Amino acid sequence: MQQQQHNRYEKARILGARALQVSYGAPVLIETDQTQPILIAAEEYDAGVLPFTVKRGYDRK
């Protein structure tokens, strides 16, 4: 499975959402020495383990 390419705004939104989850006690998905939630989220993003999907556009009917 190929990781979806995100623009910088999508990436910022994903990292922010994941950092918030980690700060509230969500389990960390990778082995890391980081302690700051945003850095943990960035490592998870780089490892491609985050289960986030970005839907672009919408269907007009």
Tab-separated table of C-alpha atoms in Angstrom:
chain	number	residue	atom	x	y	z
A	1	MET	CA	0.000	0.000	0.000
A	2	GLN	CA	1.429	3.354	-1.036
A	3	GLN	CA	1.257	6.257	1.396
A	4	GLN	CA	-0.940	9.116	0.190
A	5	GLN	CA	0.941	12.336	-0.576
A	6	HIS	CA	-0.275	15.229	1.567
A	7	ASN	CA	0.251	18.921	1.081
A	8	ARG	CA	1.633	20.955	3.981
A	9	TYR	CA	-1.820	21.944	5.266
A	10	GLU	CA	-3.066	18.369	5.314
A	11	LYS	CA	0.122	17.220	7.012
A	12	ALA	CA	-0.199	19.945	9.667
A	13	ARG	CA	-3.806	18.935	10.348
A	14	ILE	CA	-2.915	15.240	10.613
A	15	LEU	CA	0.044	15.887	12.918
A	16	GLY	CA	-2.009	18.212	15.112
A	17	ALA	CA	-4.855	15.738	15.436
A	18	ARG	CA	-2.498	12.865	16.223
A	19	ALA	CA	-0.483	14.932	18.734
A	20	LEU	CA	-3.729	15.761	20.542
A	21	GLN	CA	-4.624	12.070	20.677
A	22	VAL	CA	-1.201	11.189	22.085
A	23	SER	CA	-1.380	13.989	24.660
A	24	TYR	CA	-4.681	12.522	25.891
A	25	GLY	CA	-3.131	9.092	26.364
A	26	ALA	CA	-3.633	7.282	23.057
A	27	PRO	CA	-1.160	4.445	22.543
A	28	VAL	CA	1.956	5.324	20.565
A	29	LEU	CA	2.171	3.264	17.365
A	30	ILE	CA	5.987	3.106	17.087
A	31	GLU	CA	9.022	2.683	19.302
A	32	THR	CA	10.457	6.135	20.016
A	33	ASP	CA	12.532	8.016	22.547
A	34	GLN	CA	10.519	11.207	22.010
A	35	THR	CA	8.360	12.573	24.814
A	36	GLN	CA	6.640	15.521	23.131
A	37	PRO	CA	3.371	14.526	21.422
A	38	ILE	CA	4.054	16.560	18.262
A	39	LEU	CA	7.439	14.873	17.783
A	40	ILE	CA	5.892	11.449	18.361
A	41	ALA	CA	3.203	12.272	15.785
A	42	ALA	CA	5.854	13.406	13.287
A	43	GLU	CA	7.784	10.152	13.697
A	44	GLU	CA	4.599	8.133	13.268
A	45	TYR	CA	3.747	10.117	10.136
A	46	ASP	CA	7.212	9.550	8.679
A	47	ALA	CA	6.928	5.826	9.452
A	48	GLY	CA	3.605	5.694	7.583
A	49	VAL	CA	1.671	4.094	10.424
A	50	LEU	CA	-1.045	6.704	10.949
A	51	PRO	CA	-4.530	5.533	9.943
A	52	PHE	CA	-5.657	8.933	8.629
A	53	THR	CA	-7.277	9.400	5.226
A	54	VAL	CA	-7.694	12.752	3.500
A	55	LYS	CA	-10.669	13.191	1.207
A	56	ARG	CA	-10.226	15.932	-1.360
A	57	GLY	CA	-12.996	17.701	-3.186
A	58	TYR	CA	-16.626	16.746	-3.126
A	59	ASP	CA	-19.203	15.281	-5.430
A	60	ARG	CA	-21.828	17.709	-6.768
A	61	LYS	CA	-25.112	16.008	-7.582
